[in-house]
Amino acid sequence: MKKAGNLFLAIAAALILALGGSGCTDDSDAAPPAEDAPKYVILMVPDGMGLSNVTAARIFKNGPNGDPLDFEELPYIGYQRTHSRNSTVTDSAAAASAWASGEKFNNGEISCLDDNGDGVCDGTRINTMTVLEIAEQKGLSTGLVATSDITHATPAVFGAHVHNRKCESEVFEQFLANNIEVLLGGGIATNRSSCLLTATDAAYNANLITDAQNNHGYTYVTTETELAAVPANTGKLLGLFKDGGLTPIYQRGAANDEPTLAEMTEAALKVLGQNEDGFFLMVEGSQIDWANHARDLKYQIGETLDFNDAFKVVKNWAAQDKDRYNNTLVVVVADHETGGFIIEGPYGTLSNAGDTATQATDMAGNLLTDDDANPIYEADLEGFFGSNAANYTTQSANHTAVDTIIWSNNWVCGQAMDNTDLYNIMVNWMN
C-alpha cells in the first residue's frame, strides 16, 4: 500500500471496512456503490505495457530516485493471466474480449465465438452482453477513447461482436447501434483481408460518419481545437483525428492539432459526467504496444507518459466531487506485454532524467526526428527488446505471454487473477 496522501486510498480503506476480505474470484463482490448512487467504471488500458515500460518512463521523467508515476500510486496491485482460448500468447482482440465479455476468445475475435469459421458469431457465449452493453441497458452512459483507430481491436470488443478484428466498418456500425455516447480516436478502418463480411472503402466509412451526425445525434470533431470547444451539454461526441492512429507524442511538431490522450479523456468525462446514474469509460493508450513492436524506446516512453497524463485527468476528475470520489472504480491494466523489453543499464552509474545528447535511431539505424525535423534524443537508459531477437533489425517484436500488472483503487483487484475476472468485477460494481 502506498502513502496515505494518495487520492484513492480513502476509497479503498472504506471498502475494506465495509466488506472485510472476500477474494477476487469469479463470484466475488466488488463492493458496488449503494443502489441509488451513481456508478462510475473507468477501465484504463496501456496496451502492450510491461512493468519494465513503467520503470523506463518513471526513470526518464523523474530519475531513479524520483516520484512514482501517478497510476503507480493506486493502492492495490495485482496481476492477471493473459492467454487466449487458442493461444498461450494472446492478441489484443482476444485479451480485451476477455475483459469485455468474461470468457476466453480465440485470437482475432471481437467478443464473438466463430468456431466453424463462417464469419458469423455462433451464439454460444456464456455472457451475451459486454460490460459496455450492460451499462447502456442500466441507463449509464458509455464511452471509448483510444490513440489507435477507434475501431481497433481493444475499443471494438466493448461495443461490437464480430468474427474478425479486421471487420472495422462493421464494428463502427455496431457502435452506432449500441448508442455509445463518446467515441474518440484515430479514424475508422475498413472491412478488409481476413474479414468475411463485404469489403468496404473510405467512401463507405465517410457515409458512416455522415450517418452518425445526421441520424444518431453525434457532434463531430476532427482537431484538438474543435474538441476543446465542444459545449459542456453535448449529448453525443464523435472525434476522429487521424486515420490509422494519432501521431505519436514524441513525433508531434508545433503545428500539430491532434489531441493528447489526456485531452480526449477530459472531453469524454465532460460529456459522460452529465448522466447522474453514472457511466462506463474505456481509455486506451494504444500505441505503447506499437512502440514496443517497433523496438523504439523513446516512442514507448512518450506514449507511457501520455497515458499517465490521462490517468491524472481521471484522478483530478474524481477528486472534484464526493459522489465521484466514493463511487468510482478505476482499473489500470495492460491486455498483454509486447516486445519482451528489459532495461540492461547503465550499470555502475545512475541514469539521469530526461534526454541525453545522443540522437535516437530506429531499428535500421536511421536517425529519428520529429515532424518539424528536430532531432529526437535518446533516454539515459540501455534497453533491449528480447522478443524475436534473432531478427532484431529487420522484423518487429511480438507479443509475449507474461502476466500483466493491475493497479486499482479497489482491494478486490489486489491479487492474482485471470483476465476474465475483470468482467465480473466491473459488472458487479454496476449491479
PDB file of C-alpha atoms in Angstrom, residues 128-369:
ATOM      1  CA  THR A 128     -24.283 -12.461 -24.345  1.00  0.00           C
ATOM      2  CA  MET A 129     -23.658  -8.794 -23.492  1.00  0.00           C
ATOM      3  CA  THR A 130     -20.412  -6.889 -22.992  1.00  0.00           C
ATOM      4  CA  VAL A 131     -19.824  -4.763 -19.917  1.00  0.00           C
ATOM      5  CA  LEU A 132     -20.498  -1.689 -22.076  1.00  0.00           C
ATOM      6  CA  GLU A 133     -23.796  -3.097 -23.347  1.00  0.00           C
ATOM      7  CA  ILE A 134     -24.812  -3.902 -19.768  1.00  0.00           C
ATOM      8  CA  ALA A 135     -24.007  -0.325 -18.772  1.00  0.00           C
ATOM      9  CA  GLU A 136     -26.202   1.039 -21.569  1.00  0.00           C
ATOM     10  CA  GLN A 137     -29.017  -1.320 -20.564  1.00  0.00           C
ATOM     11  CA  LYS A 138     -28.844   0.021 -16.999  1.00  0.00           C
ATOM     12  CA  GLY A 139     -29.126   3.624 -18.187  1.00  0.00           C
ATOM     13  CA  LEU A 140     -25.463   4.522 -17.762  1.00  0.00           C
ATOM     14  CA  SER A 141     -23.630   6.463 -20.447  1.00  0.00           C
ATOM     15  CA  THR A 142     -20.669   4.856 -22.219  1.00  0.00           C
ATOM     16  CA  GLY A 143     -17.511   5.957 -23.952  1.00  0.00           C
ATOM     17  CA  LEU A 144     -14.475   4.601 -25.782  1.00  0.00           C
ATOM     18  CA  VAL A 145     -11.227   6.545 -26.174  1.00  0.00           C
ATOM     19  CA  ALA A 146      -8.079   5.344 -27.971  1.00  0.00           C
ATOM     20  CA  THR A 147      -4.982   6.646 -29.733  1.00  0.00           C
ATOM     21  CA  SER A 148      -5.420   3.975 -32.427  1.00  0.00           C
ATOM     22  CA  ASP A 149      -8.347   3.956 -34.839  1.00  0.00           C
ATOM     23  CA  ILE A 150     -11.498   3.881 -32.718  1.00  0.00           C
ATOM     24  CA  THR A 151     -12.472   0.610 -34.432  1.00  0.00           C
ATOM     25  CA  HIS A 152      -9.182  -1.085 -33.489  1.00  0.00           C
ATOM     26  CA  ALA A 153      -9.287  -4.326 -31.507  1.00  0.00           C
ATOM     27  CA  THR A 154      -9.378  -3.068 -27.913  1.00  0.00           C
ATOM     28  CA  PRO A 155     -12.148  -0.474 -28.222  1.00  0.00           C
ATOM     29  CA  ALA A 156     -14.019  -2.718 -30.675  1.00  0.00           C
ATOM     30  CA  VAL A 157     -14.625  -5.559 -28.225  1.00  0.00           C
ATOM     31  CA  PHE A 158     -16.698  -3.436 -25.852  1.00  0.00           C
ATOM     32  CA  GLY A 159     -19.244  -2.263 -28.395  1.00  0.00           C
ATOM     33  CA  ALA A 160     -19.324  -4.921 -31.099  1.00  0.00           C
ATOM     34  CA  HIS A 161     -19.490  -8.679 -31.762  1.00  0.00           C
ATOM     35  CA  VAL A 162     -17.561  -9.579 -34.934  1.00  0.00           C
ATOM     36  CA  HIS A 163     -15.787 -12.743 -36.007  1.00  0.00           C
ATOM     37  CA  ASN A 164     -12.577 -10.945 -37.001  1.00  0.00           C
ATOM     38  CA  ARG A 165     -10.846  -7.763 -35.872  1.00  0.00           C
ATOM     39  CA  LYS A 166     -10.357  -6.664 -39.491  1.00  0.00           C
ATOM     40  CA  CYS A 167     -14.122  -6.041 -39.907  1.00  0.00           C
ATOM     41  CA  GLU A 168     -13.812  -2.453 -38.737  1.00  0.00           C
ATOM     42  CA  SER A 169     -16.594  -0.766 -40.726  1.00  0.00           C
ATOM     43  CA  GLU A 170     -18.917  -3.361 -39.205  1.00  0.00           C
ATOM     44  CA  VAL A 171     -17.534  -2.536 -35.768  1.00  0.00           C
ATOM     45  CA  PHE A 172     -18.418   1.129 -36.200  1.00  0.00           C
ATOM     46  CA  GLU A 173     -21.919   0.279 -37.415  1.00  0.00           C
ATOM     47  CA  GLN A 174     -22.425  -1.717 -34.231  1.00  0.00           C
ATOM     48  CA  PHE A 175     -21.053   1.180 -32.169  1.00  0.00           C
ATOM     49  CA  LEU A 176     -23.833   3.348 -33.610  1.00  0.00           C
ATOM     50  CA  ALA A 177     -26.455   0.688 -32.937  1.00  0.00           C
ATOM     51  CA  ASN A 178     -25.280   0.442 -29.325  1.00  0.00           C
ATOM     52  CA  ASN A 179     -25.745   4.198 -28.800  1.00  0.00           C
ATOM     53  CA  ILE A 180     -22.258   4.752 -27.350  1.00  0.00           C
ATOM     54  CA  GLU A 181     -22.213   8.397 -26.256  1.00  0.00           C
ATOM     55  CA  VAL A 182     -18.487   9.141 -26.721  1.00  0.00           C
ATOM     56  CA  LEU A 183     -16.170   7.787 -29.424  1.00  0.00           C
ATOM     57  CA  LEU A 184     -12.735   9.430 -29.662  1.00  0.00           C
ATOM     58  CA  GLY A 185      -9.750   8.060 -31.571  1.00  0.00           C
ATOM     59  CA  GLY A 186      -7.857   7.979 -34.846  1.00  0.00           C
ATOM     60  CA  GLY A 187     -10.303   7.051 -37.586  1.00  0.00           C
ATOM     61  CA  ILE A 188     -12.439   4.182 -38.863  1.00  0.00           C
ATOM     62  CA  ALA A 189     -10.649   1.393 -40.700  1.00  0.00           C
ATOM     63  CA  THR A 190     -12.414  -0.675 -43.359  1.00  0.00           C
ATOM     64  CA  ASN A 191     -13.550  -4.288 -43.630  1.00  0.00           C
ATOM     65  CA  ARG A 192     -10.503  -5.962 -45.140  1.00  0.00           C
ATOM     66  CA  SER A 193      -8.362  -9.093 -45.632  1.00  0.00           C
ATOM     67  CA  SER A 194      -9.496 -11.792 -43.184  1.00  0.00           C
ATOM     68  CA  CYS A 195     -12.924 -10.221 -42.627  1.00  0.00           C
ATOM     69  CA  LEU A 196     -15.516 -12.449 -44.301  1.00  0.00           C
ATOM     70  CA  LEU A 197     -18.073  -9.630 -44.497  1.00  0.00           C
ATOM     71  CA  THR A 198     -18.470  -7.380 -47.540  1.00  0.00           C
ATOM     72  CA  ALA A 199     -15.330  -5.314 -48.177  1.00  0.00           C
ATOM     73  CA  THR A 200     -15.596  -1.565 -47.613  1.00  0.00           C
ATOM     74  CA  ASP A 201     -13.619   1.523 -48.594  1.00  0.00           C
ATOM     75  CA  ALA A 202     -13.017   5.086 -47.423  1.00  0.00           C
ATOM     76  CA  ALA A 203     -16.178   6.347 -49.131  1.00  0.00           C
ATOM     77  CA  TYR A 204     -18.221   3.768 -47.241  1.00  0.00           C
ATOM     78  CA  ASN A 205     -16.751   4.923 -43.942  1.00  0.00           C
ATOM     79  CA  ALA A 206     -17.338   8.574 -44.835  1.00  0.00           C
ATOM     80  CA  ASN A 207     -21.014   7.726 -45.189  1.00  0.00           C
ATOM     81  CA  LEU A 208     -20.923   6.132 -41.742  1.00  0.00           C
ATOM     82  CA  ILE A 209     -19.639   9.399 -40.284  1.00  0.00           C
ATOM     83  CA  THR A 210     -22.414  11.313 -42.017  1.00  0.00           C
ATOM     84  CA  ASP A 211     -24.927   8.814 -40.673  1.00  0.00           C
ATOM     85  CA  ALA A 212     -23.543   9.281 -37.154  1.00  0.00           C
ATOM     86  CA  GLN A 213     -24.152  13.026 -37.372  1.00  0.00           C
ATOM     87  CA  ASN A 214     -27.487  13.062 -39.200  1.00  0.00           C
ATOM     88  CA  ASN A 215     -29.243  10.031 -37.738  1.00  0.00           C
ATOM     89  CA  HIS A 216     -27.544   9.307 -34.415  1.00  0.00           C
ATOM     90  CA  GLY A 217     -27.077  12.783 -32.962  1.00  0.00           C
ATOM     91  CA  TYR A 218     -23.290  12.983 -32.741  1.00  0.00           C
ATOM     92  CA  THR A 219     -21.331  16.209 -32.608  1.00  0.00           C
ATOM     93  CA  TYR A 220     -18.357  15.511 -34.882  1.00  0.00           C
ATOM     94  CA  VAL A 221     -14.865  16.995 -34.405  1.00  0.00           C
ATOM     95  CA  THR A 222     -11.556  16.349 -36.158  1.00  0.00           C
ATOM     96  CA  THR A 223      -8.999  18.554 -34.343  1.00  0.00           C
ATOM     97  CA  GLU A 224      -7.912  19.312 -30.794  1.00  0.00           C
ATOM     98  CA  THR A 225      -9.105  22.897 -31.284  1.00  0.00           C
ATOM     99  CA  GLU A 226     -12.603  21.681 -32.152  1.00  0.00           C
ATOM    100  CA  LEU A 227     -12.573  19.188 -29.286  1.00  0.00           C
ATOM    101  CA  ALA A 228     -11.706  21.879 -26.754  1.00  0.00           C
ATOM    102  CA  ALA A 229     -14.643  23.972 -27.984  1.00  0.00           C
ATOM    103  CA  VAL A 230     -17.253  21.218 -27.542  1.00  0.00           C
ATOM    104  CA  PRO A 231     -20.073  22.588 -25.326  1.00  0.00           C
ATOM    105  CA  ALA A 232     -20.447  21.087 -21.863  1.00  0.00           C
ATOM    106  CA  ASN A 233     -24.018  19.978 -22.612  1.00  0.00           C
ATOM    107  CA  THR A 234     -23.068  17.914 -25.681  1.00  0.00           C
ATOM    108  CA  GLY A 235     -25.094  14.696 -25.691  1.00  0.00           C
ATOM    109  CA  LYS A 236     -23.010  12.518 -28.020  1.00  0.00           C
ATOM    110  CA  LEU A 237     -19.485  13.124 -29.247  1.00  0.00           C
ATOM    111  CA  LEU A 238     -17.561  11.589 -32.140  1.00  0.00           C
ATOM    112  CA  GLY A 239     -13.953  12.670 -32.608  1.00  0.00           C
ATOM    113  CA  LEU A 240     -11.801  11.162 -35.364  1.00  0.00           C
ATOM    114  CA  PHE A 241      -8.434  12.877 -35.551  1.00  0.00           C
ATOM    115  CA  LYS A 242      -6.157  10.890 -37.874  1.00  0.00           C
ATOM    116  CA  ASP A 243      -6.789   7.784 -39.941  1.00  0.00           C
ATOM    117  CA  GLY A 244      -4.622   4.902 -38.824  1.00  0.00           C
ATOM    118  CA  GLY A 245      -3.987   6.320 -35.354  1.00  0.00           C
ATOM    119  CA  LEU A 246      -2.910   9.598 -33.824  1.00  0.00           C
ATOM    120  CA  THR A 247       0.599  10.939 -34.403  1.00  0.00           C
ATOM    121  CA  PRO A 248       2.961   9.540 -31.741  1.00  0.00           C
ATOM    122  CA  ILE A 249       3.581  12.056 -28.971  1.00  0.00           C
ATOM    123  CA  TYR A 250       7.344  12.162 -29.481  1.00  0.00           C
ATOM    124  CA  GLN A 251       6.985  12.974 -33.192  1.00  0.00           C
ATOM    125  CA  ARG A 252       4.480  15.819 -32.978  1.00  0.00           C
ATOM    126  CA  GLY A 253       5.535  19.170 -34.345  1.00  0.00           C
ATOM    127  CA  ALA A 254       4.467  22.598 -33.159  1.00  0.00           C
ATOM    128  CA  ALA A 255       1.610  22.842 -35.674  1.00  0.00           C
ATOM    129  CA  ASN A 256       0.051  19.503 -34.742  1.00  0.00           C
ATOM    130  CA  ASP A 257      -3.631  19.918 -33.885  1.00  0.00           C
ATOM    131  CA  GLU A 258      -4.400  16.417 -32.642  1.00  0.00           C
ATOM    132  CA  PRO A 259      -5.450  15.956 -29.027  1.00  0.00           C
ATOM    133  CA  THR A 260      -3.430  14.060 -26.461  1.00  0.00           C
ATOM    134  CA  LEU A 261      -4.930  11.072 -24.683  1.00  0.00           C
ATOM    135  CA  ALA A 262      -5.383  13.300 -21.640  1.00  0.00           C
ATOM    136  CA  GLU A 263      -7.356  15.858 -23.651  1.00  0.00           C
ATOM    137  CA  MET A 264      -9.591  13.167 -25.130  1.00  0.00           C
ATOM    138  CA  THR A 265     -10.153  11.701 -21.662  1.00  0.00           C
ATOM    139  CA  GLU A 266     -11.096  15.095 -20.272  1.00  0.00           C
ATOM    140  CA  ALA A 267     -13.608  15.636 -23.085  1.00  0.00           C
ATOM    141  CA  ALA A 268     -15.103  12.187 -22.537  1.00  0.00           C
ATOM    142  CA  LEU A 269     -15.544  12.793 -18.817  1.00  0.00           C
ATOM    143  CA  LYS A 270     -17.223  16.124 -19.529  1.00  0.00           C
ATOM    144  CA  VAL A 271     -19.843  14.531 -21.762  1.00  0.00           C
ATOM    145  CA  LEU A 272     -20.363  11.306 -19.815  1.00  0.00           C
ATOM    146  CA  GLY A 273     -20.420  13.048 -16.455  1.00  0.00           C
ATOM    147  CA  GLN A 274     -23.750  14.654 -17.277  1.00  0.00           C
ATOM    148  CA  ASN A 275     -25.513  11.349 -16.595  1.00  0.00           C
ATOM    149  CA  GLU A 276     -26.467  11.306 -12.913  1.00  0.00           C
ATOM    150  CA  ASP A 277     -26.666   7.497 -12.980  1.00  0.00           C
ATOM    151  CA  GLY A 278     -23.017   7.158 -13.979  1.00  0.00           C
ATOM    152  CA  PHE A 279     -21.043   5.744 -16.883  1.00  0.00           C
ATOM    153  CA  PHE A 280     -18.605   3.166 -18.228  1.00  0.00           C
ATOM    154  CA  LEU A 281     -15.482   4.558 -19.906  1.00  0.00           C
ATOM    155  CA  MET A 282     -12.598   2.685 -21.529  1.00  0.00           C
ATOM    156  CA  VAL A 283      -9.425   4.697 -22.223  1.00  0.00           C
ATOM    157  CA  GLU A 284      -6.621   3.048 -24.196  1.00  0.00           C
ATOM    158  CA  GLY A 285      -3.049   4.184 -24.678  1.00  0.00           C
ATOM    159  CA  SER A 286      -2.943   2.108 -27.847  1.00  0.00           C
ATOM    160  CA  GLN A 287       0.497   2.964 -29.097  1.00  0.00           C
ATOM    161  CA  ILE A 288       2.592   1.740 -26.209  1.00  0.00           C
ATOM    162  CA  ASP A 289       2.070  -1.571 -27.958  1.00  0.00           C
ATOM    163  CA  TRP A 290       3.073  -0.130 -31.322  1.00  0.00           C
ATOM    164  CA  ALA A 291       6.239   1.379 -29.849  1.00  0.00           C
ATOM    165  CA  ASN A 292       7.264  -1.977 -28.405  1.00  0.00           C
ATOM    166  CA  HIS A 293       6.575  -3.723 -31.708  1.00  0.00           C
ATOM    167  CA  ALA A 294       8.874  -1.132 -33.312  1.00  0.00           C
ATOM    168  CA  ARG A 295      11.570  -1.591 -30.620  1.00  0.00           C
ATOM    169  CA  ASP A 296      11.521   2.175 -30.126  1.00  0.00           C
ATOM    170  CA  LEU A 297      12.269   3.180 -26.543  1.00  0.00           C
ATOM    171  CA  LYS A 298      11.565   6.907 -26.912  1.00  0.00           C
ATOM    172  CA  TYR A 299       8.245   6.148 -28.609  1.00  0.00           C
ATOM    173  CA  GLN A 300       7.422   3.786 -25.730  1.00  0.00           C
ATOM    174  CA  ILE A 301       8.313   6.343 -23.070  1.00  0.00           C
ATOM    175  CA  GLY A 302       6.346   9.113 -24.776  1.00  0.00           C
ATOM    176  CA  GLU A 303       3.189   7.023 -25.038  1.00  0.00           C
ATOM    177  CA  THR A 304       3.514   5.712 -21.461  1.00  0.00           C
ATOM    178  CA  LEU A 305       3.799   9.242 -20.106  1.00  0.00           C
ATOM    179  CA  ASP A 306       0.873  10.338 -22.293  1.00  0.00           C
ATOM    180  CA  PHE A 307      -1.139   7.518 -20.723  1.00  0.00           C
ATOM    181  CA  ASN A 308      -0.042   8.636 -17.257  1.00  0.00           C
ATOM    182  CA  ASP A 309      -1.262  12.163 -18.055  1.00  0.00           C
ATOM    183  CA  ALA A 310      -4.662  10.694 -18.978  1.00  0.00           C
ATOM    184  CA  PHE A 311      -4.760   8.928 -15.626  1.00  0.00           C
ATOM    185  CA  LYS A 312      -4.044  12.251 -13.894  1.00  0.00           C
ATOM    186  CA  VAL A 313      -7.142  13.672 -15.602  1.00  0.00           C
ATOM    187  CA  VAL A 314      -9.211  10.817 -14.152  1.00  0.00           C
ATOM    188  CA  LYS A 315      -7.650  11.308 -10.720  1.00  0.00           C
ATOM    189  CA  ASN A 316      -8.422  15.021 -10.717  1.00  0.00           C
ATOM    190  CA  TRP A 317     -11.949  14.425 -12.015  1.00  0.00           C
ATOM    191  CA  ALA A 318     -12.686  12.023  -9.165  1.00  0.00           C
ATOM    192  CA  ALA A 319     -11.336  14.460  -6.580  1.00  0.00           C
ATOM    193  CA  GLN A 320     -13.778  17.215  -7.510  1.00  0.00           C
ATOM    194  CA  ASP A 321     -16.996  15.603  -6.264  1.00  0.00           C
ATOM    195  CA  LYS A 322     -17.977  13.375  -3.321  1.00  0.00           C
ATOM    196  CA  ASP A 323     -20.102  11.034  -5.442  1.00  0.00           C
ATOM    197  CA  ARG A 324     -17.272  10.585  -7.909  1.00  0.00           C
ATOM    198  CA  TYR A 325     -14.767  10.094  -5.101  1.00  0.00           C
ATOM    199  CA  ASN A 326     -16.812   7.407  -3.383  1.00  0.00           C
ATOM    200  CA  ASN A 327     -18.402   5.636  -6.331  1.00  0.00           C
ATOM    201  CA  THR A 328     -15.678   5.318  -8.969  1.00  0.00           C
ATOM    202  CA  LEU A 329     -13.977   2.028  -9.801  1.00  0.00           C
ATOM    203  CA  VAL A 330     -10.662   2.617 -11.581  1.00  0.00           C
ATOM    204  CA  VAL A 331      -8.706  -0.264 -13.107  1.00  0.00           C
ATOM    205  CA  VAL A 332      -5.393   0.228 -14.926  1.00  0.00           C
ATOM    206  CA  VAL A 333      -4.254  -2.909 -16.751  1.00  0.00           C
ATOM    207  CA  ALA A 334      -2.448  -3.873 -19.944  1.00  0.00           C
ATOM    208  CA  ASP A 335      -4.024  -6.508 -22.171  1.00  0.00           C
ATOM    209  CA  HIS A 336      -0.647  -8.211 -22.719  1.00  0.00           C
ATOM    210  CA  GLU A 337       3.050  -7.380 -22.802  1.00  0.00           C
ATOM    211  CA  THR A 338       4.740  -6.584 -26.098  1.00  0.00           C
ATOM    212  CA  GLY A 339       8.383  -6.777 -27.030  1.00  0.00           C
ATOM    213  CA  GLY A 340       9.982  -8.518 -24.062  1.00  0.00           C
ATOM    214  CA  PHE A 341      11.591  -5.209 -23.107  1.00  0.00           C
ATOM    215  CA  ILE A 342      14.339  -5.214 -20.497  1.00  0.00           C
ATOM    216  CA  ILE A 343      16.490  -2.435 -19.033  1.00  0.00           C
ATOM    217  CA  GLU A 344      20.139  -3.519 -19.109  1.00  0.00           C
ATOM    218  CA  GLY A 345      21.814  -0.346 -17.935  1.00  0.00           C
ATOM    219  CA  PRO A 346      23.548   1.834 -17.229  1.00  0.00           C
ATOM    220  CA  TYR A 347      25.336  -0.456 -14.795  1.00  0.00           C
ATOM    221  CA  GLY A 348      27.677   1.281 -12.336  1.00  0.00           C
ATOM    222  CA  THR A 349      26.087   4.725 -12.687  1.00  0.00           C
ATOM    223  CA  LEU A 350      22.600   6.104 -12.138  1.00  0.00           C
ATOM    224  CA  SER A 351      20.537   7.316 -15.083  1.00  0.00           C
ATOM    225  CA  ASN A 352      19.756  10.992 -15.415  1.00  0.00           C
ATOM    226  CA  ALA A 353      16.169  12.047 -16.044  1.00  0.00           C
ATOM    227  CA  GLY A 354      15.349  13.418 -19.483  1.00  0.00           C
ATOM    228  CA  ASP A 355      17.152  13.319 -22.791  1.00  0.00           C
ATOM    229  CA  THR A 356      20.814  12.664 -23.427  1.00  0.00           C
ATOM    230  CA  ALA A 357      22.796  14.472 -26.118  1.00  0.00           C
ATOM    231  CA  THR A 358      22.744  11.398 -28.403  1.00  0.00           C
ATOM    232  CA  GLN A 359      20.237  11.312 -31.251  1.00  0.00           C
ATOM    233  CA  ALA A 360      17.990   8.245 -31.209  1.00  0.00           C
ATOM    234  CA  THR A 361      17.778   5.778 -34.104  1.00  0.00           C
ATOM    235  CA  ASP A 362      15.216   3.289 -35.381  1.00  0.00           C
ATOM    236  CA  MET A 363      15.756  -0.489 -35.727  1.00  0.00           C
ATOM    237  CA  ALA A 364      17.613   0.033 -39.004  1.00  0.00           C
ATOM    238  CA  GLY A 365      19.919   2.658 -37.509  1.00  0.00           C
ATOM    239  CA  ASN A 366      18.264   5.695 -39.104  1.00  0.00           C
ATOM    240  CA  LEU A 367      18.372   8.920 -37.071  1.00  0.00           C
ATOM    241  CA  LEU A 368      14.974   9.905 -35.624  1.00  0.00           C
ATOM    242  CA  THR A 369      13.430  13.350 -35.969  1.00  0.00           C
TER     243      THR A 369
END
